């Protein structure tokens, strides 16, 4: 076992807090620093869905890690809730995918096949006719021709889950502090400390978990960290008649999923807008994004025009060009690790990322399937020296 006594984690989003939690479980006390507070980035505002069967890279290179992390979440959630004292609304949910077009119907059939053929016992699917949908879910647009009810995805309140990781880690000795990392201290091939606005924090291992801001650490480690921000807006509506419905989506209407939440609100979205030129410039919700979401969800549930708009939120997904996260050590510093690039699955991937990094820091290896996530895959333009 490596002799690690002091790990510093930059970023108290879900990647950083999960890492602190899994380190604490292995007896390693870490210091987590964040300039904006726990879950102040995307981790505090995501839709909180854990869908390991569909998405960018799934089926594909992300499949194994996604399913691993989904199962890891479910296996630790009871303990985590007890250890932290925080109820993060972890649960298994149903997804109703409905069809308005032939293309939707093909996609729906694909969803049915994927959920139906998945070996994990949580997953199943049922094809529904128009009449069955109208009988069970009378608020759904009557133009819908068919649907699939897919069971087995999980969901949580991602703000509370991040807080739970942080709180449980703190109870086991982690320290969470408010400060901004502005550089590193290095000696030979090792990082020896983090320079913040207020102090130098010594470390014998370092995790960079700065979400879409990870790119700012590129110069610190002489390696380009190719993560870009993908802005997303969600609107939260008050509409009690939909409270007992499953999550609802139409494949041809992306950015307009409907998520009835345990908080009694209907979360709708999320938009996907690249902000390459002015990253993070506009954390304000826009009318355009709200109107886009409203226009689409009214095609699914027309009576949502009676709903009351309660809140709009904006946050930034940390995205890589292949939609796989970046997990593992960096080239120039053997004790420096990256935990970023969770993209639109960062909440779901957080348990696997946290466990993998804790393993790497304490033992130098891990059984978590992170083979496709090394930063070396971008090596053609990696050096910024
Ligand atoms: C609208 C929307 C919906 C989403 N829905 C889902 C979903 O349903 N399921 C899912 O799995 N994922 C979802 N995601 C993606 C998920 O939210 C993110 O992938 C995940 O939260 C990223 O976590 P993170 O810890 O890597 O980054 P962040 O949450 O962004 O945390 C990074 C932290 O680093 C801190 N930081 C940055 N620079 C510094 C510095 N120099 N010094 C100190 N601290 C610093 C920031 O303040 C921030 O708190 C969604 C994202 C969006 C935007």
Short mmCIF file of C-alpha atoms and ligand atoms in Angstrom, two decimals:
data_model
loop_
_atom_site.label_atom_id
_atom_site.label_comp_id
_atom_site.label_asym_id
_atom_site.label_seq_id
_atom_site.Cartn_x
_atom_site.Cartn_y
_atom_site.Cartn_z
CA UNK A 1 0.00 0.00 0.00
CA UNK A 2 1.27 3.50 -0.85
CA UNK A 3 2.06 5.72 2.13
CA UNK A 4 -0.58 8.39 1.60
CA UNK A 5 -1.40 10.64 4.49
CA UNK A 6 -2.58 13.86 2.91
CA UNK A 7 -4.68 13.99 -0.24
CA UNK A 8 -5.98 17.29 -1.55
CA UNK A 9 -9.01 17.33 -3.84
CA UNK A 10 -9.73 20.48 -5.85
CA UNK A 11 -13.48 20.75 -6.45
CA UNK A 12 -16.40 19.86 -4.18
CA UNK A 13 -18.71 18.68 -6.94
CA UNK A 14 -19.92 15.11 -6.96
CA UNK A 15 -16.66 13.78 -8.46
CA UNK A 16 -14.54 15.40 -5.74
CA UNK A 17 -16.91 14.59 -2.86
CA UNK A 18 -17.34 10.95 -3.95
CA UNK A 19 -13.55 10.64 -4.08
CA UNK A 20 -13.27 12.10 -0.56
CA UNK A 21 -15.91 9.60 0.61
CA UNK A 22 -14.25 6.51 -0.88
CA UNK A 23 -10.85 7.68 0.41
CA UNK A 24 -12.33 8.11 3.88
CA UNK A 25 -13.75 4.59 3.71
CA UNK A 26 -10.18 3.41 3.11
CA UNK A 27 -8.92 5.41 6.09
CA UNK A 28 -7.47 8.35 4.13
CA UNK A 29 -8.42 11.83 5.32
CA UNK A 30 -8.54 14.34 2.49
CA UNK A 31 -8.86 18.09 2.21
CA UNK A 32 -11.43 19.23 -0.35
CA UNK A 33 -11.23 22.82 -1.53
CA UNK A 34 -13.87 24.69 -3.50
CA UNK A 35 -14.15 28.37 -4.25
CA UNK A 36 -17.95 28.31 -4.48
CA UNK A 37 -19.15 25.71 -2.00
CA UNK A 38 -20.26 22.08 -2.09
CA UNK A 39 -22.27 21.20 -5.23
CA UNK A 40 -22.26 24.78 -6.47
CA UNK A 41 -21.67 23.59 -10.06
CA UNK A 42 -23.61 21.07 -12.14
CA UNK A 43 -23.68 18.59 -9.27
CA UNK A 44 -26.12 20.83 -7.44
CA UNK A 45 -28.52 21.37 -10.35
CA UNK A 46 -28.55 18.20 -12.47
CA UNK A 47 -31.64 16.15 -13.24
CA UNK A 48 -30.25 13.41 -10.99
CA UNK A 49 -30.94 10.51 -13.35
CA UNK A 50 -28.93 7.28 -13.35
CA UNK A 51 -29.58 5.63 -16.71
CA UNK A 52 -26.77 3.15 -17.41
CA UNK A 53 -28.32 1.64 -20.56
CA UNK A 54 -28.63 4.52 -23.02
CA UNK A 55 -26.62 7.64 -23.87
CA UNK A 56 -23.44 8.85 -25.53
CA UNK A 57 -21.02 5.91 -25.46
CA UNK A 58 -23.79 3.52 -24.30
CA UNK A 59 -24.07 0.91 -25.68
CA UNK A 60 -20.35 1.22 -26.35
CA UNK A 61 -17.18 2.26 -24.58
CA UNK A 62 -18.96 3.70 -21.57
CA UNK A 63 -21.32 0.74 -20.99
CA UNK A 64 -19.25 -1.26 -18.53
CA UNK A 65 -18.28 1.72 -16.37
CA UNK A 66 -21.86 3.05 -16.43
CA UNK A 67 -23.36 -0.23 -15.24
CA UNK A 68 -20.60 -0.66 -12.67
CA UNK A 69 -21.28 2.79 -11.23
CA UNK A 70 -25.06 2.36 -11.25
CA UNK A 71 -24.67 -0.84 -9.22
CA UNK A 72 -22.09 0.74 -6.92
CA UNK A 73 -24.51 3.57 -6.12
CA UNK A 74 -27.29 1.15 -5.28
CA UNK A 75 -24.99 -0.93 -3.09
CA UNK A 76 -23.77 2.02 -0.98
CA UNK A 77 -26.85 4.27 -0.83
CA UNK A 78 -28.36 2.79 2.36
CA UNK A 79 -25.06 3.07 4.23
CA UNK A 80 -24.35 6.52 2.82
CA UNK A 81 -27.74 7.78 3.94
CA UNK A 82 -27.11 6.48 7.46
CA UNK A 83 -23.52 7.72 7.62
CA UNK A 84 -24.43 11.21 6.42
CA UNK A 85 -27.90 11.56 7.91
CA UNK A 86 -29.02 12.98 4.54
CA UNK A 87 -31.94 11.58 2.55
CA UNK A 88 -31.04 12.17 -1.10
CA UNK A 89 -34.22 10.60 -2.54
CA UNK A 90 -32.37 7.64 -4.06
CA UNK A 91 -34.88 5.41 -5.84
CA UNK A 92 -35.61 3.19 -8.86
CA UNK A 93 -37.91 4.85 -11.38
CA UNK A 94 -40.02 4.12 -14.45
CA UNK A 95 -39.53 5.89 -17.76
CA UNK A 96 -42.44 6.26 -20.18
CA UNK A 97 -41.13 6.80 -23.69
CA UNK A 98 -43.91 7.71 -26.12
CA UNK A 99 -44.08 8.03 -29.88
CA UNK A 100 -45.41 10.72 -32.19
CA UNK A 101 -43.57 9.68 -35.37
CA UNK A 102 -42.24 6.57 -37.12
CA UNK A 103 -38.73 7.53 -36.02
CA UNK A 104 -39.92 7.68 -32.41
CA UNK A 105 -41.46 4.23 -32.78
CA UNK A 106 -38.15 2.78 -34.00
CA UNK A 107 -36.28 4.39 -31.10
CA UNK A 108 -38.93 3.16 -28.68
CA UNK A 109 -38.54 -0.38 -29.96
CA UNK A 110 -34.78 -0.03 -29.40
CA UNK A 111 -35.39 1.13 -25.82
CA UNK A 112 -37.70 -1.83 -25.28
CA UNK A 113 -35.09 -4.27 -26.64
CA UNK A 114 -32.29 -2.79 -24.50
CA UNK A 115 -34.25 -2.77 -21.24
CA UNK A 116 -35.80 -6.15 -21.92
CA UNK A 117 -32.51 -7.86 -22.75
CA UNK A 118 -30.47 -6.41 -19.87
CA UNK A 119 -29.52 -9.18 -17.48
CA UNK A 120 -29.64 -7.02 -14.34
CA UNK A 121 -32.91 -7.87 -12.55
CA UNK A 122 -33.89 -4.21 -11.99
CA UNK A 123 -34.56 -3.69 -15.70
CA UNK A 124 -37.68 -4.62 -17.64
CA UNK A 125 -39.91 -3.09 -20.31
CA UNK A 126 -43.49 -3.22 -21.47
CA UNK A 127 -44.84 -2.06 -24.84
CA UNK A 128 -48.03 0.01 -24.56
CA UNK A 129 -50.73 0.69 -27.14
CA UNK A 130 -52.34 4.10 -27.56
CA UNK A 131 -55.39 2.90 -25.60
CA UNK A 132 -53.29 1.56 -22.75
CA UNK A 133 -51.46 4.89 -22.54
CA UNK A 134 -54.70 6.86 -22.56
CA UNK A 135 -56.18 4.66 -19.84
CA UNK A 136 -53.15 4.73 -17.57
CA UNK A 137 -51.87 8.23 -18.30
CA UNK A 138 -54.81 10.37 -19.46
CA UNK A 139 -52.77 13.60 -19.39
CA UNK A 140 -50.51 12.40 -22.22
CA UNK A 141 -51.20 13.94 -25.64
CA UNK A 142 -53.87 11.83 -27.39
CA UNK A 143 -51.86 12.00 -30.65
CA UNK A 144 -49.31 9.66 -29.11
CA UNK A 145 -49.47 6.38 -31.04
CA UNK A 146 -47.67 3.96 -28.73
CA UNK A 147 -45.19 3.78 -25.89
CA UNK A 148 -42.79 1.76 -23.83
CA UNK A 149 -42.69 1.70 -20.04
CA UNK A 150 -39.05 1.04 -19.15
CA UNK A 151 -38.26 0.22 -15.52
CA UNK A 152 -34.96 0.14 -13.69
CA UNK A 153 -33.24 3.51 -14.04
CA UNK A 154 -32.37 5.12 -10.73
CA UNK A 155 -32.71 8.73 -9.64
CA UNK A 156 -31.65 10.97 -6.79
CA UNK A 157 -31.43 14.58 -5.72
CA UNK A 158 -27.89 15.20 -6.92
CA UNK A 159 -27.37 18.23 -4.67
CA UNK A 160 -28.25 16.15 -1.61
CA UNK A 161 -26.24 13.15 -2.84
CA UNK A 162 -23.14 15.33 -3.23
CA UNK A 163 -23.77 16.78 0.23
CA UNK A 164 -24.16 13.25 1.60
CA UNK A 165 -20.78 12.17 0.16
CA UNK A 166 -19.20 15.32 1.62
CA UNK A 167 -20.86 15.02 5.03
CA UNK A 168 -20.05 11.32 5.43
CA UNK A 169 -16.44 12.00 4.41
CA UNK A 170 -16.24 14.86 6.91
CA UNK A 171 -17.55 12.62 9.68
CA UNK A 172 -14.68 10.24 8.87
CA UNK A 173 -12.10 13.03 9.07
CA UNK A 174 -12.12 14.84 5.71
CA UNK A 175 -11.88 18.63 5.76
CA UNK A 176 -13.89 20.74 3.33
CA UNK A 177 -12.67 24.26 2.92
CA UNK A 178 -13.64 27.33 0.97
CA UNK A 179 -10.79 28.60 -1.19
CA UNK A 180 -9.67 28.82 -4.81
CA UNK A 181 -6.76 26.77 -6.13
CA UNK A 182 -4.54 28.96 -8.29
CA UNK A 183 -1.52 26.74 -8.88
CA UNK A 184 0.56 23.79 -7.75
CA UNK A 185 3.87 23.33 -5.99
CA UNK A 186 5.93 20.56 -7.53
CA UNK A 187 9.23 18.85 -6.90
CA UNK A 188 10.66 16.54 -9.54
CA UNK A 189 7.83 14.32 -10.74
CA UNK A 190 5.54 14.97 -7.78
CA UNK A 191 3.03 17.54 -6.65
CA UNK A 192 3.89 18.69 -3.13
CA UNK A 193 1.20 21.27 -2.50
CA UNK A 194 -1.66 23.39 -3.79
CA UNK A 195 -1.36 27.16 -3.91
CA UNK A 196 -4.64 28.84 -3.02
CA UNK A 197 -5.53 32.48 -2.60
CA UNK A 198 -5.10 32.16 1.15
CA UNK A 199 -2.40 29.57 1.74
CA UNK A 200 -0.33 26.66 0.55
CA UNK A 201 -1.88 23.28 1.33
CA UNK A 202 0.77 20.54 1.36
CA UNK A 203 -0.17 17.20 -0.15
CA UNK A 204 1.30 13.88 -1.05
CA UNK A 205 -1.39 13.20 -3.64
CA UNK A 206 -3.72 15.50 -5.55
CA UNK A 207 -7.05 15.03 -7.33
CA UNK A 208 -8.21 17.64 -9.84
CA UNK A 209 -12.02 17.43 -9.87
CA UNK A 210 -12.83 20.90 -11.15
CA UNK A 211 -15.68 19.90 -13.49
CA UNK A 212 -15.80 22.10 -16.60
CA UNK A 213 -13.20 24.38 -15.01
CA UNK A 214 -10.64 21.53 -15.12
CA UNK A 215 -9.23 23.07 -18.27
CA UNK A 216 -7.82 25.83 -16.01
CA UNK A 217 -5.49 23.24 -14.47
CA UNK A 218 -3.92 22.35 -17.83
CA UNK A 219 -0.97 24.69 -17.34
CA UNK A 220 -0.41 23.45 -13.80
CA UNK A 221 0.22 19.89 -15.04
CA UNK A 222 1.78 20.70 -18.46
CA UNK A 223 -0.99 18.74 -20.14
CA UNK A 224 -4.09 19.88 -21.96
CA UNK A 225 -7.25 18.77 -20.11
CA UNK A 226 -9.76 18.75 -22.98
CA UNK A 227 -13.00 19.39 -21.11
CA UNK A 228 -15.50 21.96 -22.33
CA UNK A 229 -18.67 23.33 -20.70
CA UNK A 230 -22.04 22.32 -22.14
CA UNK A 231 -24.70 24.58 -20.72
CA UNK A 232 -28.04 23.13 -19.63
CA UNK A 233 -31.22 24.80 -18.42
CA UNK A 234 -33.98 23.07 -16.44
CA UNK A 235 -37.35 24.53 -15.53
CA UNK A 236 -39.27 23.39 -12.44
CA UNK A 237 -43.05 23.54 -12.61
CA UNK A 238 -45.78 23.18 -10.04
CA UNK A 239 -48.41 20.86 -11.52
CA UNK A 240 -49.79 18.34 -8.97
CA UNK A 241 -51.84 16.27 -11.49
CA UNK A 242 -48.54 14.91 -12.89
CA UNK A 243 -46.98 14.06 -9.50
CA UNK A 244 -47.63 10.32 -9.74
CA UNK A 245 -46.54 9.93 -13.38
CA UNK A 246 -43.29 8.26 -14.41
CA UNK A 247 -40.53 10.21 -16.15
CA UNK A 248 -41.74 10.91 -19.70
CA UNK A 249 -39.90 11.56 -22.95
CA UNK A 250 -40.35 11.52 -26.72
CA UNK A 251 -37.21 10.53 -28.67
CA UNK A 252 -37.78 13.18 -31.37
CA UNK A 253 -38.11 15.94 -28.76
CA UNK A 254 -34.72 16.01 -27.06
CA UNK A 255 -34.16 18.59 -24.33
CA UNK A 256 -37.74 18.06 -23.13
CA UNK A 257 -37.83 15.17 -20.69
CA UNK A 258 -40.39 15.44 -17.90
CA UNK A 259 -39.31 14.34 -14.41
CA UNK A 260 -41.90 14.39 -11.61
CA UNK A 261 -39.75 14.72 -8.46
CA UNK A 262 -40.26 13.80 -4.80
CA UNK A 263 -40.05 17.53 -4.00
CA UNK A 264 -43.52 17.83 -5.59
CA UNK A 265 -42.24 19.72 -8.64
CA UNK A 266 -42.07 18.65 -12.27
CA UNK A 267 -38.52 19.20 -13.58
CA UNK A 268 -38.36 19.64 -17.35
CA UNK A 269 -35.37 19.84 -19.69
CA UNK A 270 -32.53 19.98 -20.08
CA UNK A 271 -31.27 22.12 -22.92
CA UNK A 272 -27.81 21.59 -24.42
CA UNK A 273 -26.08 24.75 -25.52
CA UNK A 274 -22.36 24.97 -26.17
CA UNK A 275 -20.66 28.05 -24.80
CA UNK A 276 -17.29 27.62 -26.42
CA UNK A 277 -16.55 31.29 -26.89
CA UNK A 278 -17.72 32.68 -23.60
CA UNK A 279 -17.67 29.78 -21.19
CA UNK A 280 -19.71 30.32 -18.03
CA UNK A 281 -20.53 33.88 -19.07
CA UNK A 282 -24.25 33.44 -18.70
CA UNK A 283 -25.35 31.50 -15.66
CA UNK A 284 -28.66 33.29 -16.04
CA UNK A 285 -31.56 31.24 -17.43
CA UNK A 286 -32.80 32.54 -20.78
CA UNK A 287 -36.33 33.05 -22.06
CA UNK A 288 -35.30 31.30 -25.26
CA UNK A 289 -34.33 28.12 -23.40
CA UNK A 290 -37.48 28.22 -21.27
CA UNK A 291 -39.68 28.69 -24.35
CA UNK A 292 -37.90 25.85 -26.16
CA UNK A 293 -38.56 23.48 -23.26
CA UNK A 294 -42.18 24.63 -22.81
CA UNK A 295 -42.95 24.30 -26.52
CA UNK A 296 -41.72 20.71 -26.52
CA UNK A 297 -43.25 19.50 -23.25
CA UNK A 298 -46.66 20.82 -24.29
CA UNK A 299 -46.52 18.35 -27.17
CA UNK A 300 -46.18 15.58 -24.58
CA UNK A 301 -48.56 16.84 -21.87
CA UNK A 302 -50.73 19.67 -23.28
CA UNK A 303 -52.25 20.56 -19.90
CA UNK A 304 -48.84 21.67 -18.63
CA UNK A 305 -49.89 25.06 -19.96
CA UNK A 306 -51.82 25.27 -16.66
CA UNK A 307 -48.63 24.78 -14.62
CA UNK A 308 -46.88 27.41 -12.55
CA UNK A 309 -43.20 28.14 -13.25
CA UNK A 310 -41.42 27.89 -9.90
CA UNK A 311 -37.70 27.94 -10.71
CA UNK A 312 -35.25 27.90 -13.60
CA UNK A 313 -31.67 26.69 -13.19
CA UNK A 314 -28.58 26.69 -15.38
CA UNK A 315 -25.41 24.66 -15.02
CA UNK A 316 -22.50 23.40 -17.11
CA UNK A 317 -21.70 19.77 -17.94
CA UNK A 318 -17.98 18.93 -18.13
CA UNK A 319 -17.80 17.32 -21.57
CA UNK A 320 -15.03 15.57 -23.52
CA UNK A 321 -15.10 15.05 -27.28
CA UNK A 322 -15.77 11.30 -26.93
CA UNK A 323 -18.20 11.73 -23.98
CA UNK A 324 -16.04 9.50 -21.77
CA UNK A 325 -14.79 10.85 -18.44
CA UNK A 326 -11.12 11.44 -17.65
CA UNK A 327 -10.07 9.34 -14.67
CA UNK A 328 -6.55 8.45 -13.58
CA UNK A 329 -3.05 9.80 -13.20
CA UNK A 330 -1.37 12.45 -15.34
CA UNK A 331 1.84 12.07 -17.33
CA UNK A 332 4.24 14.43 -15.56
CA UNK A 333 3.27 13.95 -11.90
CA UNK A 334 2.84 10.43 -10.60
CA UNK A 335 0.81 11.52 -7.56
CA UNK A 336 -1.62 13.76 -9.46
CA UNK A 337 -4.98 12.41 -10.68
CA UNK A 338 -7.89 13.67 -12.77
CA UNK A 339 -11.58 13.11 -11.98
CA UNK A 340 -13.52 15.05 -14.56
CA UNK A 341 -15.42 14.92 -17.86
CA UNK A 342 -18.53 13.21 -16.48
CA UNK A 343 -20.53 14.92 -19.23
CA UNK A 344 -24.25 14.26 -19.03
CA UNK A 345 -23.66 11.17 -16.87
CA UNK A 346 -21.42 12.67 -14.19
CA UNK A 347 -23.80 12.02 -11.31
CA UNK A 348 -24.24 8.40 -12.32
CA UNK A 349 -20.49 7.91 -12.87
CA UNK A 350 -19.48 9.50 -9.56
CA UNK A 351 -19.40 6.33 -7.46
CA UNK A 352 -17.14 4.53 -9.93
CA UNK A 353 -14.91 7.59 -10.32
CA UNK A 354 -14.62 8.07 -6.55
CA UNK A 355 -13.89 4.42 -5.87
CA UNK A 356 -11.35 4.15 -8.71
CA UNK A 357 -9.39 7.16 -7.51
CA UNK A 358 -9.40 6.03 -3.90
CA UNK A 359 -8.02 2.67 -5.06
CA UNK A 360 -5.37 4.27 -7.27
CA UNK A 361 -4.24 6.62 -4.50
CA UNK A 362 -4.08 3.96 -1.80
CA UNK A 363 -2.92 0.89 -3.73
CA UNK A 364 -1.84 2.03 -7.19
CA UNK A 365 -4.44 -0.11 -9.01
CA UNK A 366 -8.20 -0.62 -9.23
CA UNK A 367 -10.77 -3.16 -10.35
CA UNK A 368 -13.14 -0.39 -11.44
CA UNK A 369 -13.37 -0.62 -15.27
CA UNK A 370 -11.69 2.69 -16.15
CA UNK A 371 -9.57 1.36 -19.05
CA UNK A 372 -11.20 3.75 -21.57
CA UNK A 373 -10.87 6.86 -19.42
CA UNK A 374 -7.16 7.68 -19.37
CA UNK A 375 -6.16 11.18 -20.45
CA UNK A 376 -3.53 9.48 -22.63
CA UNK A 377 -6.25 8.84 -25.23
CA UNK A 378 -5.93 12.49 -26.22
CA UNK A 379 -2.15 12.17 -26.44
CA UNK A 380 -1.80 13.46 -30.02
CA UNK A 381 -2.06 17.05 -28.77
CA UNK A 382 -1.54 16.58 -25.09
CA UNK A 383 1.56 18.61 -24.21
CA UNK A 384 1.27 22.33 -23.68
CA UNK A 385 4.88 22.80 -22.59
C1 LIG B 1 -28.85 20.47 -16.88
C2 LIG B 1 -28.02 19.28 -16.50
C3 LIG B 1 -28.64 18.07 -16.22
C4 LIG B 1 -27.87 16.95 -15.87
N1 LIG B 1 -28.50 15.77 -15.60
C5 LIG B 1 -27.76 14.69 -15.26
C6 LIG B 1 -28.39 13.46 -14.95
O1 LIG B 1 -29.61 13.34 -14.99
N2 LIG B 1 -27.60 12.41 -14.61
C7 LIG B 1 -26.23 12.49 -14.56
O2 LIG B 1 -25.58 11.49 -14.25
N3 LIG B 1 -25.61 13.66 -14.84
C8 LIG B 1 -26.34 14.74 -15.19
N4 LIG B 1 -25.72 15.91 -15.50
C9 LIG B 1 -24.26 15.96 -15.50
C10 LIG B 1 -23.69 16.12 -14.10
O3 LIG B 1 -24.41 17.10 -13.41
C11 LIG B 1 -22.21 16.51 -14.18
O4 LIG B 1 -21.50 15.65 -15.05
C12 LIG B 1 -21.56 16.40 -12.80
O5 LIG B 1 -22.32 17.09 -11.84
C13 LIG B 1 -20.15 16.95 -12.84
O6 LIG B 1 -19.63 16.86 -11.54
P1 LIG B 1 -18.18 17.40 -11.24
O7 LIG B 1 -17.93 17.18 -9.80
O8 LIG B 1 -17.22 16.81 -12.22
O9 LIG B 1 -18.23 18.96 -11.61
P2 LIG B 1 -18.97 20.18 -10.87
O10 LIG B 1 -20.23 19.78 -10.25
O11 LIG B 1 -19.01 21.29 -11.87
O12 LIG B 1 -17.96 20.56 -9.69
C14 LIG B 1 -16.72 21.16 -9.94
C15 LIG B 1 -16.39 22.02 -8.73
O13 LIG B 1 -15.04 22.51 -8.85
C16 LIG B 1 -15.00 23.80 -8.27
N5 LIG B 1 -13.80 24.49 -8.78
C17 LIG B 1 -13.52 24.78 -10.07
N6 LIG B 1 -12.34 25.41 -10.15
C18 LIG B 1 -11.85 25.51 -8.88
C19 LIG B 1 -10.66 26.07 -8.31
N7 LIG B 1 -9.71 26.63 -9.07
N8 LIG B 1 -10.51 26.01 -6.97
C20 LIG B 1 -11.45 25.43 -6.18
N9 LIG B 1 -12.60 24.88 -6.67
C21 LIG B 1 -12.79 24.93 -8.01
C22 LIG B 1 -16.32 24.43 -8.72
O14 LIG B 1 -16.66 25.51 -7.88
C23 LIG B 1 -17.28 23.25 -8.62
O15 LIG B 1 -17.96 23.23 -7.37
C24 LIG B 1 -26.46 17.05 -15.82
C25 LIG B 1 -25.84 18.27 -16.07
C26 LIG B 1 -26.61 19.38 -16.42
C27 LIG B 1 -25.91 20.68 -16.69
#
